[in-house]
Amino acid sequence: MLTIVVITIIIAVLFDFLNGMNDAANSIATVVSTKVLSPFMAVLWAAFFNFAAVFFFGITVATTIGKGIVEPSIINEYVILGGLLGAIAWVYVCTRLGMPISVSHALIGGLMGPALLIGGPSAILTSGITK
């Protein structure tokens, strides 16, 4: 079991890297293309505000994703690993094709897949999805 947890943590770090690669690029594209900020300063700007956001906005979104999308009783390390792998595959393909996507939506869809497989349609909490 420890091995799967370590693998899941490594995969989660990869997902976070892809999240930053996709979302940070979207948020700084305008200021770099208009030459308001240099690429280096824009990356520093994005890094600072991505880090500081949790102190201003809290963890409400993380709580909803953790407990409000799929039935918490069916979540185990395999559901999380499957969700991350599904989201990573979708984000990577879409980013390579230059398609604008939401990494958060990819994660939600990634979690819903294994939840449907394990718990059926009743495992999906529609109130959290429509929130």
GROMACS .gro file of N, CA and C in nm:
model
  393
    1MET      N    1   0.082  -0.120   0.000
    1MET     CA    2   0.000   0.000   0.000
    1MET      C    3   0.086   0.126   0.000
    2LEU      N    4   0.198   0.122   0.071
    2LEU     CA    5   0.286   0.239   0.075
    2LEU      C    6   0.338   0.272  -0.065
    3THR      N    7   0.365   0.170  -0.144
    3THR     CA    8   0.415   0.194  -0.280
    3THR      C    9   0.314   0.271  -0.363
    4ILE      N   10   0.187   0.235  -0.355
    4ILE     CA   11   0.085   0.304  -0.434
    4ILE      C   12   0.068   0.448  -0.387
    5VAL      N   13   0.085   0.472  -0.258
    5VAL     CA   14   0.075   0.609  -0.206
    5VAL      C   15   0.191   0.693  -0.258
    6VAL      N   16   0.311   0.638  -0.258
    6VAL     CA   17   0.428   0.710  -0.309
    6VAL      C   18   0.411   0.738  -0.458
    7ILE      N   19   0.365   0.640  -0.533
    7ILE     CA   20   0.341   0.660  -0.677
    7ILE      C   21   0.236   0.768  -0.699
    8THR      N   22   0.130   0.766  -0.618
    8THR     CA   23   0.024   0.866  -0.630
    8THR      C   24   0.077   1.006  -0.601
    9ILE      N   25   0.163   1.018  -0.502
    9ILE     CA   26   0.221   1.149  -0.470
    9ILE      C   27   0.307   1.198  -0.586
   10ILE      N   28   0.385   1.111  -0.645
   10ILE     CA   29   0.469   1.150  -0.760
   10ILE      C   30   0.380   1.193  -0.877
   11ILE      N   31   0.274   1.118  -0.902
   11ILE     CA   32   0.180   1.153  -1.009
   11ILE      C   33   0.111   1.286  -0.979
   12ALA      N   34   0.079   1.311  -0.851
   12ALA     CA   35   0.015   1.438  -0.812
   12ALA      C   36   0.109   1.556  -0.838
   13VAL      N   37   0.238   1.537  -0.814
   13VAL     CA   38   0.336   1.643  -0.843
   13VAL      C   39   0.342   1.667  -0.994
   14LEU      N   40   0.337   1.562  -1.074
   14LEU     CA   41   0.334   1.578  -1.219
   14LEU      C   42   0.208   1.653  -1.262
   15PHE      N   43   0.094   1.619  -1.202
   15PHE     CA   44  -0.030   1.690  -1.232
   15PHE      C   45  -0.016   1.838  -1.197
   16ASP      N   46   0.043   1.866  -1.084
   16ASP     CA   47   0.061   2.005  -1.043
   16ASP      C   48   0.152   2.080  -1.140
   17PHE      N   49   0.255   2.013  -1.189
   17PHE     CA   50   0.343   2.074  -1.289
   17PHE      C   51   0.265   2.108  -1.415
   18LEU      N   52   0.183   2.013  -1.463
   18LEU     CA   53   0.102   2.039  -1.582
   18LEU      C   54  -0.001   2.149  -1.556
   19ASN      N   55  -0.054   2.154  -1.435
   19ASN     CA   56  -0.148   2.260  -1.399
   19ASN      C   57  -0.079   2.396  -1.410
   20GLY      N   58   0.040   2.406  -1.355
   20GLY     CA   59   0.115   2.531  -1.364
   20GLY      C   60   0.152   2.566  -1.507
   21MET      N   61   0.191   2.464  -1.584
   21MET     CA   62   0.229   2.486  -1.723
   21MET      C   63   0.111   2.540  -1.803
   22ASN      N   64  -0.007   2.493  -1.774
   22ASN     CA   65  -0.126   2.534  -1.848
   22ASN      C   66  -0.184   2.664  -1.794
   23ASP      N   67  -0.212   2.669  -1.665
   23ASP     CA   68  -0.281   2.785  -1.608
   23ASP      C   69  -0.194   2.909  -1.598
   24ALA      N   70  -0.068   2.892  -1.559
   24ALA     CA   71   0.019   3.010  -1.549
   24ALA      C   72   0.041   3.071  -1.686
   25ALA      N   73   0.054   2.987  -1.787
   25ALA     CA   74   0.072   3.040  -1.923
   25ALA      C   75  -0.051   3.120  -1.966
   26ASN      N   76  -0.169   3.070  -1.932
   26ASN     CA   77  -0.291   3.143  -1.967
   26ASN      C   78  -0.299   3.277  -1.896
   27SER      N   79  -0.255   3.281  -1.771
   27SER     CA   80  -0.270   3.404  -1.694
   27SER      C   81  -0.166   3.510  -1.728
   28ILE      N   82  -0.053   3.471  -1.784
   28ILE     CA   83   0.050   3.571  -1.813
   28ILE      C   84   0.065   3.602  -1.962
   29ALA      N   85  -0.008   3.533  -2.047
   29ALA     CA   86   0.009   3.552  -2.191
   29ALA      C   87  -0.014   3.697  -2.234
   30THR      N   88  -0.115   3.760  -2.179
   30THR     CA   89  -0.148   3.897  -2.221
   30THR      C   90  -0.040   3.995  -2.182
   31VAL      N   91   0.008   3.987  -2.058
   31VAL     CA   92   0.109   4.085  -2.014
   31VAL      C   93   0.243   4.064  -2.083
   32VAL      N   94   0.271   3.941  -2.125
   32VAL     CA   95   0.396   3.917  -2.198
   32VAL      C   96   0.382   3.961  -2.343
   33SER      N   97   0.270   3.926  -2.407
   33SER     CA   98   0.254   3.961  -2.549
   33SER      C   99   0.242   4.112  -2.571
   34THR      N  100   0.191   4.183  -2.473
   34THR     CA  101   0.182   4.330  -2.485
   34THR      C  102   0.306   4.400  -2.431
   35LYS      N  103   0.402   4.321  -2.385
   35LYS     CA  104   0.529   4.370  -2.334
   35LYS      C  105   0.514   4.458  -2.209
   36VAL      N  106   0.407   4.437  -2.134
   36VAL     CA  107   0.390   4.506  -2.006
   36VAL      C  108   0.492   4.452  -1.907
   37LEU      N  109   0.515   4.320  -1.908
   37LEU     CA  110   0.615   4.256  -1.824
   37LEU      C  111   0.703   4.166  -1.910
   38SER      N  112   0.827   4.150  -1.869
   38SER     CA  113   0.913   4.053  -1.936
   38SER      C  114   0.864   3.913  -1.898
   39PRO      N  115   0.898   3.812  -1.978
   39PRO     CA  116   0.855   3.676  -1.942
   39PRO      C  117   0.900   3.635  -1.802
   40PHE      N  118   1.022   3.672  -1.765
   40PHE     CA  119   1.074   3.637  -1.632
   40PHE      C  120   0.991   3.702  -1.522
   41MET      N  121   0.963   3.831  -1.536
   41MET     CA  122   0.885   3.900  -1.434
   41MET      C  123   0.741   3.848  -1.430
   42ALA      N  124   0.687   3.813  -1.545
   42ALA     CA  125   0.550   3.759  -1.550
   42ALA      C  126   0.542   3.625  -1.477
   43VAL      N  127   0.643   3.541  -1.495
   43VAL     CA  128   0.646   3.413  -1.425
   43VAL      C  129   0.658   3.435  -1.274
   44LEU      N  130   0.743   3.528  -1.233
   44LEU     CA  131   0.753   3.560  -1.090
   44LEU      C  132   0.620   3.612  -1.036
   45TRP      N  133   0.555   3.698  -1.111
   45TRP     CA  134   0.425   3.754  -1.074
   45TRP      C  135   0.323   3.641  -1.055
   46ALA      N  136   0.316   3.551  -1.152
   46ALA     CA  137   0.220   3.440  -1.145
   46ALA      C  138   0.252   3.348  -1.028
   47ALA      N  139   0.381   3.318  -1.008
   47ALA     CA  140   0.419   3.230  -0.897
   47ALA      C  141   0.381   3.290  -0.763
   48PHE      N  142   0.406   3.418  -0.745
   48PHE     CA  143   0.373   3.484  -0.619
   48PHE      C  144   0.223   3.478  -0.592
   49PHE      N  145   0.142   3.515  -0.690
   49PHE     CA  146  -0.001   3.519  -0.666
   49PHE      C  147  -0.064   3.380  -0.658
   50ASN      N  148  -0.009   3.282  -0.727
   50ASN     CA  149  -0.058   3.145  -0.710
   50ASN      C  150  -0.029   3.096  -0.569
   51PHE      N  151   0.087   3.132  -0.515
   51PHE     CA  152   0.122   3.094  -0.378
   51PHE      C  153   0.037   3.170  -0.277
   52ALA      N  154   0.019   3.299  -0.298
   52ALA     CA  155  -0.052   3.383  -0.202
   52ALA      C  156  -0.203   3.360  -0.203
   53ALA      N  157  -0.257   3.307  -0.310
   53ALA     CA  158  -0.403   3.292  -0.323
   53ALA      C  159  -0.464   3.210  -0.211
   54VAL      N  160  -0.395   3.106  -0.167
   54VAL     CA  161  -0.451   3.021  -0.062
   54VAL      C  162  -0.470   3.099   0.068
   55PHE      N  163  -0.388   3.199   0.093
   55PHE     CA  164  -0.401   3.277   0.216
   55PHE      C  165  -0.519   3.374   0.208
   56PHE      N  166  -0.556   3.414   0.089
   56PHE     CA  167  -0.666   3.508   0.072
   56PHE      C  168  -0.800   3.437   0.049
   57PHE      N  169  -0.797   3.325  -0.021
   57PHE     CA  170  -0.922   3.260  -0.060
   57PHE      C  171  -0.948   3.127   0.011
   58GLY      N  172  -0.852   3.079   0.086
   58GLY     CA  173  -0.873   2.956   0.162
   58GLY      C  174  -0.873   2.832   0.076
   59ILE      N  175  -0.927   2.726   0.132
   59ILE     CA  176  -0.925   2.595   0.065
   59ILE      C  177  -1.065   2.545   0.030
   60THR      N  178  -1.156   2.637   0.008
   60THR     CA  179  -1.295   2.599  -0.020
   60THR      C  180  -1.306   2.513  -0.146
   61VAL      N  181  -1.237   2.551  -0.251
   61VAL     CA  182  -1.243   2.474  -0.376
   61VAL      C  183  -1.183   2.335  -0.355
   62ALA      N  184  -1.071   2.328  -0.285
   62ALA     CA  185  -1.009   2.198  -0.258
   62ALA      C  186  -1.101   2.109  -0.176
   63THR      N  187  -1.172   2.167  -0.082
   63THR     CA  188  -1.267   2.090  -0.001
   63THR      C  189  -1.381   2.036  -0.088
   64THR      N  190  -1.431   2.118  -0.178
   64THR     CA  191  -1.539   2.073  -0.267
   64THR      C  192  -1.490   1.960  -0.356
   65ILE      N  193  -1.371   1.973  -0.412
   65ILE     CA  194  -1.318   1.866  -0.498
   65ILE      C  195  -1.294   1.739  -0.416
   66GLY      N  196  -1.247   1.754  -0.293
   66GLY     CA  197  -1.218   1.638  -0.209
   66GLY      C  198  -1.341   1.568  -0.154
   67LYS      N  199  -1.448   1.643  -0.125
   67LYS     CA  200  -1.564   1.583  -0.059
   67LYS      C  201  -1.696   1.605  -0.130
   68GLY      N  202  -1.700   1.691  -0.231
   68GLY     CA  203  -1.828   1.728  -0.288
   68GLY      C  204  -1.854   1.683  -0.430
   69ILE      N  205  -1.761   1.614  -0.493
   69ILE     CA  206  -1.779   1.571  -0.631
   69ILE      C  207  -1.820   1.425  -0.639
   70VAL      N  208  -1.751   1.341  -0.565
   70VAL     CA  209  -1.786   1.199  -0.560
   70VAL      C  210  -1.808   1.160  -0.414
   71GLU      N  211  -1.880   1.053  -0.395
   71GLU     CA  212  -1.911   1.004  -0.261
   71GLU      C  213  -1.780   0.974  -0.186
   72PRO      N  214  -1.754   1.042  -0.075
   72PRO     CA  215  -1.626   1.024  -0.004
   72PRO      C  216  -1.598   0.881   0.040
   73SER      N  217  -1.701   0.802   0.064
   73SER     CA  218  -1.680   0.666   0.115
   73SER      C  219  -1.615   0.573   0.012
   74ILE      N  220  -1.621   0.606  -0.116
   74ILE     CA  221  -1.560   0.519  -0.216
   74ILE      C  222  -1.419   0.563  -0.255
   75ILE      N  223  -1.376   0.677  -0.204
   75ILE     CA  224  -1.244   0.728  -0.241
   75ILE      C  225  -1.136   0.648  -0.170
   76ASN      N  226  -1.045   0.595  -0.247
   76ASN     CA  227  -0.926   0.529  -0.194
   76ASN      C  228  -0.808   0.570  -0.282
   77GLU      N  229  -0.693   0.513  -0.255
   77GLU     CA  230  -0.574   0.553  -0.329
   77GLU      C  231  -0.585   0.522  -0.478
   78TYR      N  232  -0.660   0.419  -0.514
   78TYR     CA  233  -0.674   0.383  -0.655
   78TYR      C  234  -0.765   0.481  -0.730
   79VAL      N  235  -0.869   0.528  -0.664
   79VAL     CA  236  -0.957   0.628  -0.725
   79VAL      C  237  -0.879   0.756  -0.749
   80ILE      N  238  -0.800   0.796  -0.651
   80ILE     CA  239  -0.720   0.918  -0.666
   80ILE      C  240  -0.617   0.901  -0.777
   81LEU      N  241  -0.548   0.788  -0.778
   81LEU     CA  242  -0.447   0.763  -0.882
   81LEU      C  243  -0.513   0.760  -1.021
   82GLY      N  244  -0.625   0.691  -1.034
   82GLY     CA  245  -0.695   0.687  -1.162
   82GLY      C  246  -0.742   0.824  -1.207
   83GLY      N  247  -0.794   0.902  -1.112
   83GLY     CA  248  -0.838   1.038  -1.143
   83GLY      C  249  -0.724   1.126  -1.190
   84LEU      N  250  -0.611   1.115  -1.122
   84LEU     CA  251  -0.495   1.195  -1.162
   84LEU      C  252  -0.443   1.153  -1.299
   85LEU      N  253  -0.436   1.023  -1.323
   85LEU     CA  254  -0.385   0.976  -1.453
   85LEU      C  255  -0.478   1.017  -1.567
   86GLY      N  256  -0.608   1.008  -1.545
   86GLY     CA  257  -0.702   1.052  -1.647
   86GLY      C  258  -0.690   1.201  -1.675
   87ALA      N  259  -0.679   1.279  -1.569
   87ALA     CA  260  -0.666   1.424  -1.585
   87ALA      C  261  -0.534   1.460  -1.653
   88ILE      N  262  -0.426   1.393  -1.614
   88ILE     CA  263  -0.296   1.421  -1.675
   88ILE      C  264  -0.299   1.390  -1.824
   89ALA      N  265  -0.356   1.277  -1.861
   89ALA     CA  266  -0.362   1.241  -2.003
   89ALA      C  267  -0.440   1.346  -2.082
   90TRP      N  268  -0.554   1.388  -2.030
   90TRP     CA  269  -0.637   1.487  -2.100
   90TRP      C  270  -0.566   1.622  -2.109
   91VAL      N  271  -0.508   1.667  -1.999
   91VAL     CA  272  -0.439   1.797  -1.998
   91VAL      C  273  -0.320   1.794  -2.092
   92TYR      N  274  -0.244   1.687  -2.090
   92TYR     CA  275  -0.125   1.679  -2.175
   92TYR      C  276  -0.164   1.682  -2.323
   93VAL      N  277  -0.260   1.601  -2.362
   93VAL     CA  278  -0.302   1.597  -2.502
   93VAL      C  279  -0.355   1.732  -2.547
   94CYS      N  280  -0.443   1.791  -2.468
   94CYS     CA  281  -0.503   1.919  -2.507
   94CYS      C  282  -0.399   2.031  -2.511
   95THR      N  283  -0.307   2.031  -2.415
   95THR     CA  284  -0.203   2.134  -2.413
   95THR      C  285  -0.111   2.119  -2.534
   96ARG      N  286  -0.074   1.995  -2.568
   96ARG     CA  287   0.012   1.973  -2.684
   96ARG      C  288  -0.057   2.014  -2.814
   97LEU      N  289  -0.190   2.000  -2.818
   97LEU     CA  290  -0.265   2.039  -2.937
   97LEU      C  291  -0.300   2.188  -2.937
   98GLY      N  292  -0.265   2.257  -2.831
   98GLY     CA  293  -0.292   2.400  -2.822
   98GLY      C  294  -0.438   2.433  -2.793
   99MET      N  295  -0.508   2.338  -2.737
   99MET     CA  296  -0.650   2.359  -2.705
   99MET      C  297  -0.664   2.423  -2.567
  100PRO      N  298  -0.745   2.526  -2.555
  100PRO     CA  299  -0.767   2.585  -2.422
  100PRO      C  300  -0.856   2.493  -2.339
  101ILE      N  301  -0.808   2.458  -2.221
  101ILE     CA  302  -0.884   2.369  -2.134
  101ILE      C  303  -0.876   2.418  -1.991
  102SER      N  304  -0.958   2.361  -1.907
  102SER     CA  305  -0.953   2.387  -1.764
  102SER      C  306  -0.895   2.264  -1.697
  103VAL      N  307  -0.783   2.282  -1.630
  103VAL     CA  308  -0.720   2.172  -1.559
  103VAL      C  309  -0.809   2.127  -1.443
  104SER      N  310  -0.878   2.220  -1.382
  104SER     CA  311  -0.970   2.185  -1.273
  104SER      C  312  -1.083   2.096  -1.323
  105HIS      N  313  -1.137   2.130  -1.439
  105HIS     CA  314  -1.243   2.046  -1.497
  105HIS      C  315  -1.189   1.909  -1.534
  106ALA      N  316  -1.065   1.904  -1.580
  106ALA     CA  317  -1.004   1.775  -1.612
  106ALA      C  318  -0.991   1.689  -1.487
  107LEU      N  319  -0.954   1.750  -1.376
  107LEU     CA  320  -0.941   1.675  -1.251
  107LEU      C  321  -1.077   1.623  -1.204
  108ILE      N  322  -1.178   1.707  -1.214
  108ILE     CA  323  -1.313   1.665  -1.173
  108ILE      C  324  -1.360   1.548  -1.261
  109GLY      N  325  -1.341   1.560  -1.392
  109GLY     CA  326  -1.376   1.450  -1.481
  109GLY      C  327  -1.294   1.326  -1.454
  110GLY      N  328  -1.166   1.347  -1.423
  110GLY     CA  329  -1.079   1.234  -1.391
  110GLY      C  330  -1.124   1.160  -1.266
  111LEU      N  331  -1.173   1.232  -1.167
  111LEU     CA  332  -1.222   1.167  -1.045
  111LEU      C  333  -1.357   1.099  -1.067
  112MET      N  334  -1.438   1.156  -1.154
  112MET     CA  335  -1.570   1.098  -1.179
  112MET      C  336  -1.561   0.962  -1.249
  113GLY      N  337  -1.462   0.943  -1.333
  113GLY     CA  338  -1.447   0.816  -1.405
  113GLY      C  339  -1.430   0.697  -1.312
  114PRO      N  340  -1.327   0.696  -1.228
  114PRO     CA  341  -1.312   0.584  -1.135
  114PRO      C  342  -1.429   0.571  -1.037
  115ALA      N  343  -1.488   0.684  -0.997
  115ALA     CA  344  -1.602   0.679  -0.905
  115ALA      C  345  -1.721   0.609  -0.971
  116LEU      N  346  -1.746   0.639  -1.098
  116LEU     CA  347  -1.853   0.570  -1.172
  116LEU      C  348  -1.825   0.421  -1.184
  117LEU      N  349  -1.699   0.388  -1.207
  117LEU     CA  350  -1.661   0.248  -1.223
  117LEU      C  351  -1.683   0.171  -1.093
  118ILE      N  352  -1.645   0.231  -0.980
  118ILE     CA  353  -1.654   0.162  -0.851
  118ILE      C  354  -1.795   0.169  -0.791
  119GLY      N  355  -1.854   0.287  -0.792
  119GLY     CA  356  -1.980   0.306  -0.721
  119GLY      C  357  -2.103   0.324  -0.806
  120GLY      N  358  -2.087   0.330  -0.937
  120GLY     CA  359  -2.202   0.353  -1.023
  120GLY      C  360  -2.247   0.498  -1.021
  121PRO      N  361  -2.357   0.529  -1.088
  121PRO     CA  362  -2.404   0.668  -1.096
  121PRO      C  363  -2.433   0.733  -0.961
  122SER      N  364  -2.469   0.654  -0.862
  122SER     CA  365  -2.499   0.712  -0.730
  122SER      C  366  -2.374   0.765  -0.660
  123ALA      N  367  -2.256   0.730  -0.710
  123ALA     CA  368  -2.132   0.779  -0.649
  123ALA      C  369  -2.103   0.924  -0.685
  124ILE      N  370  -2.170   0.977  -0.787
  124ILE     CA  371  -2.148   1.115  -0.830
  124ILE      C  372  -2.243   1.206  -0.753
  125LEU      N  373  -2.188   1.308  -0.690
  125LEU     CA  374  -2.267   1.406  -0.615
  125LEU      C  375  -2.296   1.525  -0.706
  126THR      N  376  -2.411   1.523  -0.769
  126THR     CA  377  -2.444   1.627  -0.867
  126THR      C  378  -2.450   1.766  -0.805
  127SER      N  379  -2.481   1.774  -0.676
  127SER     CA  380  -2.486   1.906  -0.612
  127SER      C  381  -2.348   1.972  -0.611
  128GLY      N  382  -2.243   1.893  -0.596
  128GLY     CA  383  -2.107   1.948  -0.598
  128GLY      C  384  -2.063   1.986  -0.738
  129ILE      N  385  -2.110   1.914  -0.837
  129ILE     CA  386  -2.071   1.943  -0.975
  129ILE      C  387  -2.137   2.071  -1.023
  130THR      N  388  -2.261   2.092  -0.985
  130THR     CA  389  -2.332   2.211  -1.031
  130THR      C  390  -2.304   2.333  -0.945
  131LYS      N  391  -2.226   2.316  -0.842
  131LYS     CA  392  -2.194   2.426  -0.750
  131LYS      C  393  -2.117   2.536  -0.819
   0.00000   0.00000   0.00000
